[in-house]
Amino acid sequence: MSAQLPTPPQPPAGVIAHRDLAYVIDGHERQMLDLYLPANSAENGAALANNQNAENGAALANNQNAENGAALANTQPENYPLIIWVHGGAFRMGSKEGNPNNPPPFHYATQGYAVASINYRLSQHAIWPAQIEDCKAAVRWLRAHAAEYSLDPERFAAWGPSAGGHLVAMLGVTGHVSEFEVGAYLDVSSRIQCVVDYFGPTDFLQMDAQRPPHGMIHDAPDSPESELVGGNIQAHPHKVARANPITYIPQDDITADVPPFLIVHGDQDPLVPYGQSLLLVEALEKMAADVTFYTVQGGGHGGFTDPAVPKLTAEFLTKHLRAA
């Protein structure tokens, strides 16, 4: 008898959840996403118009108060900027639902954003590059269905912690890399407009050299990184290079199209060394990319209580997704 799955955290009032949308047709059970929309979105309005109370809606539309009906129609919101949340979990656990203590950031759907939380195949299901292929497939699916869900296809952000931070960084630096584009909607772009990377790894082969005392050993054959690439990372440097975000940052082209990055990392992280973010920041700065880096002093692997972190994140998303 299988264990009962935990009840997904419920979004706040004013947010509608569309769960288990398959972004790969007839794909793996992990190739699904949840989409959280403001309750007054055009897509939700269309669903309401088509419900069993359509007769009453038609009567209302034809009544003598047509002027109010027209005013209501004119309040239909513009398309929403989208935040794509990519969960963490060492590439071998975690889910789009999160948990009551760490749900997806669906509260942003009360602030004029849409939020998508995606699952992807874990390392026990498929080794790299399946994970980035899934993330890109999800982005393409969301962009292809933007009109249906009142999304602005030109305003997509990707945000994730830990393994999710690695994957959103990969999304940010591989917009020009065609080898990871697999599946449907290949004529649709998987590029994103900004990245929020919370303490993601960026160069697997340097992690042990950077790890703090008593930190996780990454060169072990059963480490998250070794399981991701299908073998001990030090024995498979070419496989590892394909999985490192740092590989795809062109150092000889300062005009390369890399989106703005916000990178946040605790300087006492025992799982993903703080130096991993320093490497990424340095590489991005060398190519004159737009990068904001914030160090959580004394911070470990997430669970930050520093009020600057949510403030910086909100300001970054506003600047790059909502500013005129």
mmCIF file of C-alpha atoms in Angstrom:
data_model
loop_
_atom_site.group_PDB
_atom_site.id
_atom_site.type_symbol
_atom_site.label_atom_id
_atom_site.label_comp_id
_atom_site.label_asym_id
_atom_site.label_seq_id
_atom_site.Cartn_x
_atom_site.Cartn_y
_atom_site.Cartn_z
ATOM 1 C CA MET A 1 0.000 0.000 0.000
ATOM 2 C CA SER A 2 1.521 3.315 -1.061
ATOM 3 C CA ALA A 3 1.953 6.145 1.397
ATOM 4 C CA GLN A 4 -0.552 8.947 1.161
ATOM 5 C CA LEU A 5 0.921 12.094 -0.323
ATOM 6 C CA PRO A 6 0.802 15.192 1.887
ATOM 7 C CA THR A 7 -1.863 17.753 1.143
ATOM 8 C CA PRO A 8 -0.329 20.538 -0.959
ATOM 9 C CA PRO A 9 -0.120 23.931 0.767
ATOM 10 C CA GLN A 10 -3.063 26.075 -0.200
ATOM 11 C CA PRO A 11 -2.476 29.419 -1.908
ATOM 12 C CA PRO A 12 -3.788 32.571 -0.242
ATOM 13 C CA ALA A 13 -7.225 34.008 -0.892
ATOM 14 C CA GLY A 14 -7.498 35.632 -4.283
ATOM 15 C CA VAL A 15 -5.296 33.041 -5.997
ATOM 16 C CA ILE A 16 -6.572 30.225 -8.209
ATOM 17 C CA ALA A 17 -4.483 27.044 -8.538
ATOM 18 C CA HIS A 18 -4.377 25.017 -11.755
ATOM 19 C CA ARG A 19 -2.636 21.824 -10.725
ATOM 20 C CA ASP A 20 -0.900 19.028 -12.606
ATOM 21 C CA LEU A 21 -0.724 20.619 -16.034
ATOM 22 C CA ALA A 22 1.324 18.306 -18.252
ATOM 23 C CA TYR A 23 4.011 20.233 -20.104
ATOM 24 C CA VAL A 24 5.058 17.048 -21.949
ATOM 25 C CA ILE A 25 2.219 15.122 -23.576
ATOM 26 C CA ASP A 26 2.184 11.468 -22.472
ATOM 27 C CA GLY A 27 5.390 12.137 -20.587
ATOM 28 C CA HIS A 28 6.814 11.126 -17.232
ATOM 29 C CA GLU A 29 4.664 11.706 -14.155
ATOM 30 C CA ARG A 30 7.180 14.340 -13.028
ATOM 31 C CA GLN A 31 6.753 16.424 -16.189
ATOM 32 C CA MET A 32 3.951 18.527 -14.770
ATOM 33 C CA LEU A 33 3.516 21.990 -13.337
ATOM 34 C CA ASP A 34 1.124 23.934 -11.143
ATOM 35 C CA LEU A 35 0.045 27.406 -12.221
ATOM 36 C CA TYR A 36 -1.194 30.030 -9.768
ATOM 37 C CA LEU A 37 -3.127 32.961 -11.189
ATOM 38 C CA PRO A 38 -4.799 36.013 -9.701
ATOM 39 C CA ALA A 39 -8.464 35.214 -9.271
ATOM 40 C CA ASN A 40 -9.471 38.022 -11.641
ATOM 41 C CA SER A 41 -7.280 36.828 -14.512
ATOM 42 C CA ALA A 42 -8.779 36.588 -17.983
ATOM 43 C CA GLU A 43 -8.355 32.790 -18.004
ATOM 44 C CA ASN A 44 -10.293 32.448 -14.765
ATOM 45 C CA GLY A 45 -12.912 34.841 -16.072
ATOM 46 C CA ALA A 46 -13.336 32.699 -19.168
ATOM 47 C CA ALA A 47 -13.723 29.599 -17.036
ATOM 48 C CA LEU A 48 -16.360 31.357 -14.967
ATOM 49 C CA ALA A 49 -18.241 32.398 -18.097
ATOM 50 C CA ASN A 50 -18.319 28.797 -19.247
ATOM 51 C CA ASN A 51 -19.503 27.274 -15.987
ATOM 52 C CA GLN A 52 -22.930 25.908 -15.248
ATOM 53 C CA ASN A 53 -24.208 29.366 -14.399
ATOM 54 C CA ALA A 54 -23.676 30.640 -17.957
ATOM 55 C CA GLU A 55 -27.412 31.203 -18.322
ATOM 56 C CA ASN A 56 -27.419 33.656 -15.447
ATOM 57 C CA GLY A 57 -24.337 35.329 -16.900
ATOM 58 C CA ALA A 58 -26.089 35.793 -20.237
ATOM 59 C CA ALA A 59 -29.122 37.266 -18.547
ATOM 60 C CA LEU A 60 -26.934 39.663 -16.621
ATOM 61 C CA ALA A 61 -25.125 40.714 -19.802
ATOM 62 C CA ASN A 62 -28.450 41.499 -21.475
ATOM 63 C CA ASN A 63 -30.044 43.403 -18.648
ATOM 64 C CA GLN A 64 -30.585 47.125 -18.477
ATOM 65 C CA ASN A 65 -27.300 47.580 -16.627
ATOM 66 C CA ALA A 66 -25.221 47.045 -19.762
ATOM 67 C CA GLU A 67 -23.152 50.088 -18.914
ATOM 68 C CA ASN A 68 -21.887 48.396 -15.771
ATOM 69 C CA GLY A 69 -21.246 45.241 -17.760
ATOM 70 C CA ALA A 70 -19.108 47.177 -20.205
ATOM 71 C CA ALA A 71 -17.204 48.748 -17.330
ATOM 72 C CA LEU A 72 -16.603 45.303 -15.883
ATOM 73 C CA ALA A 73 -15.327 44.048 -19.234
ATOM 74 C CA ASN A 74 -12.896 46.948 -19.401
ATOM 75 C CA THR A 75 -11.345 45.989 -16.060
ATOM 76 C CA GLN A 76 -9.982 42.772 -17.562
ATOM 77 C CA PRO A 77 -6.329 42.732 -16.479
ATOM 78 C CA GLU A 78 -3.386 42.866 -18.819
ATOM 79 C CA ASN A 79 -1.220 39.818 -19.186
ATOM 80 C CA TYR A 80 0.737 38.912 -16.070
ATOM 81 C CA PRO A 81 4.494 38.595 -15.687
ATOM 82 C CA LEU A 82 5.346 35.022 -14.751
ATOM 83 C CA ILE A 83 7.587 33.697 -11.975
ATOM 84 C CA ILE A 84 8.705 30.111 -12.653
ATOM 85 C CA TRP A 85 9.628 28.356 -9.401
ATOM 86 C CA VAL A 86 12.035 25.403 -9.642
ATOM 87 C CA HIS A 87 12.229 23.407 -6.410
ATOM 88 C CA GLY A 88 15.410 22.173 -4.760
ATOM 89 C CA GLY A 89 16.174 18.800 -3.206
ATOM 90 C CA ALA A 90 19.665 17.670 -4.277
ATOM 91 C CA PHE A 91 18.303 16.642 -7.700
ATOM 92 C CA ARG A 92 16.770 13.541 -6.072
ATOM 93 C CA MET A 93 13.836 14.756 -4.005
ATOM 94 C CA GLY A 94 11.423 17.654 -3.667
ATOM 95 C CA SER A 95 8.265 18.593 -5.517
ATOM 96 C CA LYS A 96 6.382 21.473 -7.056
ATOM 97 C CA GLU A 97 3.956 21.444 -4.124
ATOM 98 C CA GLY A 98 6.643 22.204 -1.549
ATOM 99 C CA ASN A 99 5.474 21.807 2.029
ATOM 100 C CA PRO A 100 3.624 23.941 4.595
ATOM 101 C CA ASN A 101 6.921 25.375 5.868
ATOM 102 C CA ASN A 102 8.353 26.010 2.418
ATOM 103 C CA PRO A 103 5.633 26.406 -0.210
ATOM 104 C CA PRO A 104 6.149 27.812 -3.693
ATOM 105 C CA PRO A 105 6.075 31.633 -3.732
ATOM 106 C CA PHE A 106 2.441 31.659 -4.793
ATOM 107 C CA HIS A 107 1.812 34.711 -2.610
ATOM 108 C CA TYR A 108 3.222 36.706 -5.529
ATOM 109 C CA ALA A 109 -0.025 35.915 -7.370
ATOM 110 C CA THR A 110 -1.717 38.393 -5.002
ATOM 111 C CA GLN A 111 0.717 41.073 -6.211
ATOM 112 C CA GLY A 112 0.047 41.081 -9.935
ATOM 113 C CA TYR A 113 2.188 38.113 -10.960
ATOM 114 C CA ALA A 114 1.394 34.619 -12.165
ATOM 115 C CA VAL A 115 3.452 31.834 -10.568
ATOM 116 C CA ALA A 116 4.292 28.442 -12.074
ATOM 117 C CA SER A 117 5.842 25.724 -9.920
ATOM 118 C CA ILE A 118 7.375 22.913 -11.954
ATOM 119 C CA ASN A 119 8.416 19.341 -11.355
ATOM 120 C CA TYR A 120 11.243 17.764 -13.322
ATOM 121 C CA ARG A 121 12.668 14.269 -13.539
ATOM 122 C CA LEU A 122 14.943 13.498 -10.604
ATOM 123 C CA SER A 123 18.336 11.808 -10.878
ATOM 124 C CA GLN A 124 16.850 8.397 -10.024
ATOM 125 C CA HIS A 125 14.533 8.772 -13.030
ATOM 126 C CA ALA A 126 17.050 10.081 -15.568
ATOM 127 C CA ILE A 127 20.548 11.524 -15.483
ATOM 128 C CA TRP A 128 21.672 14.871 -16.835
ATOM 129 C CA PRO A 129 20.660 16.621 -19.074
ATOM 130 C CA ALA A 130 17.076 15.413 -18.481
ATOM 131 C CA GLN A 131 16.552 18.017 -15.755
ATOM 132 C CA ILE A 132 17.389 21.072 -17.849
ATOM 133 C CA GLU A 133 15.528 19.580 -20.816
ATOM 134 C CA ASP A 134 12.440 19.406 -18.599
ATOM 135 C CA CYS A 135 12.846 22.959 -17.338
ATOM 136 C CA LYS A 136 13.161 24.258 -20.880
ATOM 137 C CA ALA A 137 10.169 22.195 -22.002
ATOM 138 C CA ALA A 138 8.123 23.746 -19.191
ATOM 139 C CA VAL A 139 9.171 27.268 -20.202
ATOM 140 C CA ARG A 140 8.265 26.608 -23.838
ATOM 141 C CA TRP A 141 4.893 25.140 -22.823
ATOM 142 C CA LEU A 142 4.092 28.137 -20.646
ATOM 143 C CA ARG A 143 5.064 30.559 -23.387
ATOM 144 C CA ALA A 144 3.053 28.614 -25.984
ATOM 145 C CA HIS A 145 -0.001 28.784 -23.686
ATOM 146 C CA ALA A 146 0.539 32.370 -22.568
ATOM 147 C CA ALA A 147 -2.613 33.731 -24.182
ATOM 148 C CA GLU A 148 -4.737 30.977 -22.644
ATOM 149 C CA TYR A 149 -3.588 31.843 -19.120
ATOM 150 C CA SER A 150 -3.150 35.632 -19.444
ATOM 151 C CA LEU A 151 0.647 35.454 -19.238
ATOM 152 C CA ASP A 152 3.028 37.967 -20.768
ATOM 153 C CA PRO A 153 5.414 35.828 -22.861
ATOM 154 C CA GLU A 154 8.061 38.556 -22.770
ATOM 155 C CA ARG A 155 8.242 38.718 -18.968
ATOM 156 C CA PHE A 156 9.336 35.362 -17.535
ATOM 157 C CA ALA A 157 11.524 35.004 -14.429
ATOM 158 C CA ALA A 158 13.056 31.774 -13.105
ATOM 159 C CA TRP A 159 13.654 31.392 -9.354
ATOM 160 C CA GLY A 160 14.929 28.432 -7.381
ATOM 161 C CA PRO A 161 16.953 27.337 -4.336
ATOM 162 C CA SER A 162 19.878 24.879 -4.188
ATOM 163 C CA ALA A 163 19.366 22.326 -7.002
ATOM 164 C CA GLY A 164 16.629 24.652 -8.228
ATOM 165 C CA GLY A 165 19.134 27.512 -8.124
ATOM 166 C CA HIS A 166 21.440 25.475 -10.340
ATOM 167 C CA LEU A 167 18.636 24.818 -12.828
ATOM 168 C CA VAL A 168 17.450 28.430 -13.029
ATOM 169 C CA ALA A 169 21.057 29.539 -13.529
ATOM 170 C CA MET A 170 21.273 27.002 -16.351
ATOM 171 C CA LEU A 171 18.103 28.446 -17.868
ATOM 172 C CA GLY A 172 19.663 31.882 -17.693
ATOM 173 C CA VAL A 173 22.964 31.022 -19.362
ATOM 174 C CA THR A 174 21.772 28.499 -21.976
ATOM 175 C CA GLY A 175 19.215 30.531 -23.880
ATOM 176 C CA HIS A 176 21.515 30.151 -26.901
ATOM 177 C CA VAL A 177 22.159 26.402 -26.418
ATOM 178 C CA SER A 178 19.998 24.326 -28.754
ATOM 179 C CA GLU A 179 21.126 20.885 -27.535
ATOM 180 C CA PHE A 180 18.882 21.098 -24.465
ATOM 181 C CA GLU A 181 15.753 21.889 -26.513
ATOM 182 C CA VAL A 182 13.921 18.565 -26.729
ATOM 183 C CA GLY A 183 10.262 17.763 -27.355
ATOM 184 C CA ALA A 184 7.349 19.936 -28.428
ATOM 185 C CA TYR A 185 7.084 23.661 -29.185
ATOM 186 C CA LEU A 186 10.627 23.833 -30.518
ATOM 187 C CA ASP A 187 9.681 26.988 -32.405
ATOM 188 C CA VAL A 188 8.993 28.686 -29.042
ATOM 189 C CA SER A 189 11.805 30.272 -27.049
ATOM 190 C CA SER A 190 12.918 28.916 -23.666
ATOM 191 C CA ARG A 191 14.734 32.140 -22.805
ATOM 192 C CA ILE A 192 13.905 33.884 -19.565
ATOM 193 C CA GLN A 193 14.148 37.562 -18.710
ATOM 194 C CA CYS A 194 15.721 37.344 -15.236
ATOM 195 C CA VAL A 195 17.078 34.786 -12.759
ATOM 196 C CA VAL A 196 16.813 34.514 -8.969
ATOM 197 C CA ASP A 197 19.417 31.962 -7.898
ATOM 198 C CA TYR A 198 19.395 31.027 -4.213
ATOM 199 C CA PHE A 199 22.633 29.170 -3.315
ATOM 200 C CA GLY A 200 22.817 26.926 -6.375
ATOM 201 C CA PRO A 201 25.966 24.974 -7.333
ATOM 202 C CA THR A 202 27.790 26.234 -10.410
ATOM 203 C CA ASP A 203 30.999 24.186 -10.790
ATOM 204 C CA PHE A 204 30.738 20.672 -9.343
ATOM 205 C CA LEU A 205 34.446 19.852 -9.581
ATOM 206 C CA GLN A 206 35.384 22.730 -7.277
ATOM 207 C CA MET A 207 32.826 22.043 -4.551
ATOM 208 C CA ASP A 208 35.013 19.886 -2.321
ATOM 209 C CA ALA A 209 37.901 22.344 -2.505
ATOM 210 C CA GLN A 210 35.507 25.036 -1.287
ATOM 211 C CA ARG A 211 33.555 23.077 1.312
ATOM 212 C CA PRO A 212 33.668 24.239 4.929
ATOM 213 C CA PRO A 213 34.784 21.921 7.754
ATOM 214 C CA HIS A 214 32.233 19.142 8.210
ATOM 215 C CA GLY A 215 30.536 20.131 4.965
ATOM 216 C CA MET A 216 29.095 17.643 2.483
ATOM 217 C CA ILE A 217 31.582 15.652 0.389
ATOM 218 C CA HIS A 218 30.707 16.089 -3.275
ATOM 219 C CA ASP A 219 33.344 13.875 -4.883
ATOM 220 C CA ALA A 220 31.754 10.770 -3.335
ATOM 221 C CA PRO A 221 30.110 8.353 -5.809
ATOM 222 C CA ASP A 222 26.764 8.733 -4.044
ATOM 223 C CA SER A 223 26.819 12.533 -3.836
ATOM 224 C CA PRO A 224 23.916 14.421 -5.420
ATOM 225 C CA GLU A 225 26.202 15.689 -8.161
ATOM 226 C CA SER A 226 27.661 12.245 -8.959
ATOM 227 C CA GLU A 227 24.195 10.706 -9.115
ATOM 228 C CA LEU A 228 23.057 13.534 -11.368
ATOM 229 C CA VAL A 229 25.713 12.876 -14.022
ATOM 230 C CA GLY A 230 25.645 9.090 -13.638
ATOM 231 C CA GLY A 231 29.080 8.549 -12.110
ATOM 232 C CA ASN A 232 31.731 9.957 -9.812
ATOM 233 C CA ILE A 233 32.168 13.574 -10.832
ATOM 234 C CA GLN A 234 35.969 13.538 -10.766
ATOM 235 C CA ALA A 235 35.984 10.526 -13.100
ATOM 236 C CA HIS A 236 33.616 12.163 -15.605
ATOM 237 C CA PRO A 237 34.820 15.740 -16.144
ATOM 238 C CA HIS A 238 33.244 16.040 -19.599
ATOM 239 C CA LYS A 239 29.819 15.034 -18.278
ATOM 240 C CA VAL A 240 30.248 17.452 -15.398
ATOM 241 C CA ALA A 241 31.176 20.300 -17.721
ATOM 242 C CA ARG A 242 27.843 19.868 -19.532
ATOM 243 C CA ALA A 243 26.045 20.266 -16.195
ATOM 244 C CA ASN A 244 27.961 23.298 -14.899
ATOM 245 C CA PRO A 245 26.347 26.715 -15.429
ATOM 246 C CA ILE A 246 29.829 28.237 -15.425
ATOM 247 C CA THR A 247 30.584 26.367 -18.680
ATOM 248 C CA TYR A 248 28.038 28.366 -20.663
ATOM 249 C CA ILE A 249 29.108 31.884 -19.706
ATOM 250 C CA PRO A 250 31.056 33.216 -22.706
ATOM 251 C CA GLN A 251 34.121 35.037 -21.414
ATOM 252 C CA ASP A 252 35.065 36.384 -24.847
ATOM 253 C CA ASP A 253 31.749 38.027 -25.690
ATOM 254 C CA ILE A 254 30.512 40.806 -23.421
ATOM 255 C CA THR A 255 27.516 41.308 -25.726
ATOM 256 C CA ALA A 256 26.144 37.803 -25.071
ATOM 257 C CA ASP A 257 22.472 37.729 -24.189
ATOM 258 C CA VAL A 258 22.498 36.737 -20.512
ATOM 259 C CA PRO A 259 19.569 37.989 -18.402
ATOM 260 C CA PRO A 260 19.950 39.863 -15.104
ATOM 261 C CA PHE A 261 20.805 37.679 -12.099
ATOM 262 C CA LEU A 262 20.069 38.003 -8.393
ATOM 263 C CA ILE A 263 22.260 35.567 -6.445
ATOM 264 C CA VAL A 264 21.800 34.967 -2.700
ATOM 265 C CA HIS A 265 24.012 32.687 -0.590
ATOM 266 C CA GLY A 266 24.775 32.119 3.086
ATOM 267 C CA ASP A 267 28.478 32.284 3.871
ATOM 268 C CA GLN A 268 28.240 29.263 6.222
ATOM 269 C CA ASP A 269 26.394 26.937 3.836
ATOM 270 C CA PRO A 270 27.466 23.329 4.627
ATOM 271 C CA LEU A 271 25.863 21.762 1.545
ATOM 272 C CA VAL A 272 26.573 24.096 -1.358
ATOM 273 C CA PRO A 273 29.783 26.015 -0.633
ATOM 274 C CA TYR A 274 29.523 29.799 -0.622
ATOM 275 C CA GLY A 275 32.379 29.887 -3.126
ATOM 276 C CA GLN A 276 30.082 28.403 -5.768
ATOM 277 C CA SER A 277 28.149 31.654 -5.967
ATOM 278 C CA LEU A 278 31.367 33.682 -5.907
ATOM 279 C CA LEU A 279 32.500 31.802 -9.027
ATOM 280 C CA LEU A 280 29.254 32.576 -10.831
ATOM 281 C CA VAL A 281 29.269 36.234 -9.821
ATOM 282 C CA GLU A 282 32.857 36.651 -11.002
ATOM 283 C CA ALA A 283 32.126 35.023 -14.359
ATOM 284 C CA LEU A 284 29.023 37.143 -14.925
ATOM 285 C CA GLU A 285 30.810 40.342 -13.941
ATOM 286 C CA LYS A 286 33.653 39.575 -16.362
ATOM 287 C CA MET A 287 31.185 39.619 -19.230
ATOM 288 C CA ALA A 288 29.556 42.797 -17.885
ATOM 289 C CA ALA A 289 26.280 41.060 -17.099
ATOM 290 C CA ASP A 290 23.715 42.631 -14.777
ATOM 291 C CA VAL A 291 24.291 40.736 -11.516
ATOM 292 C CA THR A 292 23.253 41.502 -7.942
ATOM 293 C CA PHE A 293 24.908 39.430 -5.214
ATOM 294 C CA TYR A 294 23.828 39.303 -1.586
ATOM 295 C CA THR A 295 25.662 37.448 1.173
ATOM 296 C CA VAL A 296 23.627 36.258 4.149
ATOM 297 C CA GLN A 297 26.122 36.676 6.971
ATOM 298 C CA GLY A 298 26.212 33.512 9.069
ATOM 299 C CA GLY A 299 23.578 31.956 6.817
ATOM 300 C CA GLY A 300 23.429 28.235 6.170
ATOM 301 C CA HIS A 301 21.639 26.306 3.446
ATOM 302 C CA GLY A 302 18.507 28.416 3.207
ATOM 303 C CA GLY A 303 16.049 29.069 6.007
ATOM 304 C CA PHE A 304 17.158 32.693 5.987
ATOM 305 C CA THR A 305 15.668 35.104 8.529
ATOM 306 C CA ASP A 306 17.487 38.124 7.099
ATOM 307 C CA PRO A 307 14.690 40.534 6.051
ATOM 308 C CA ALA A 308 16.878 41.872 3.263
ATOM 309 C CA VAL A 309 16.463 38.639 1.278
ATOM 310 C CA PRO A 310 12.716 38.863 0.508
ATOM 311 C CA LYS A 311 13.032 42.628 0.083
ATOM 312 C CA LEU A 312 15.835 42.321 -2.459
ATOM 313 C CA THR A 313 13.973 39.564 -4.280
ATOM 314 C CA ALA A 314 10.768 41.579 -4.546
ATOM 315 C CA GLU A 315 12.653 44.662 -5.731
ATOM 316 C CA PHE A 316 14.586 42.651 -8.310
ATOM 317 C CA LEU A 317 11.431 41.080 -9.737
ATOM 318 C CA THR A 318 9.686 44.441 -9.842
ATOM 319 C CA LYS A 319 12.617 46.050 -11.640
ATOM 320 C CA HIS A 320 12.958 43.384 -14.301
ATOM 321 C CA LEU A 321 9.367 42.199 -14.775
ATOM 322 C CA ARG A 322 7.171 45.176 -13.958
ATOM 323 C CA ALA A 323 9.159 48.342 -14.611
ATOM 324 C CA ALA A 324 8.072 50.267 -17.674
#
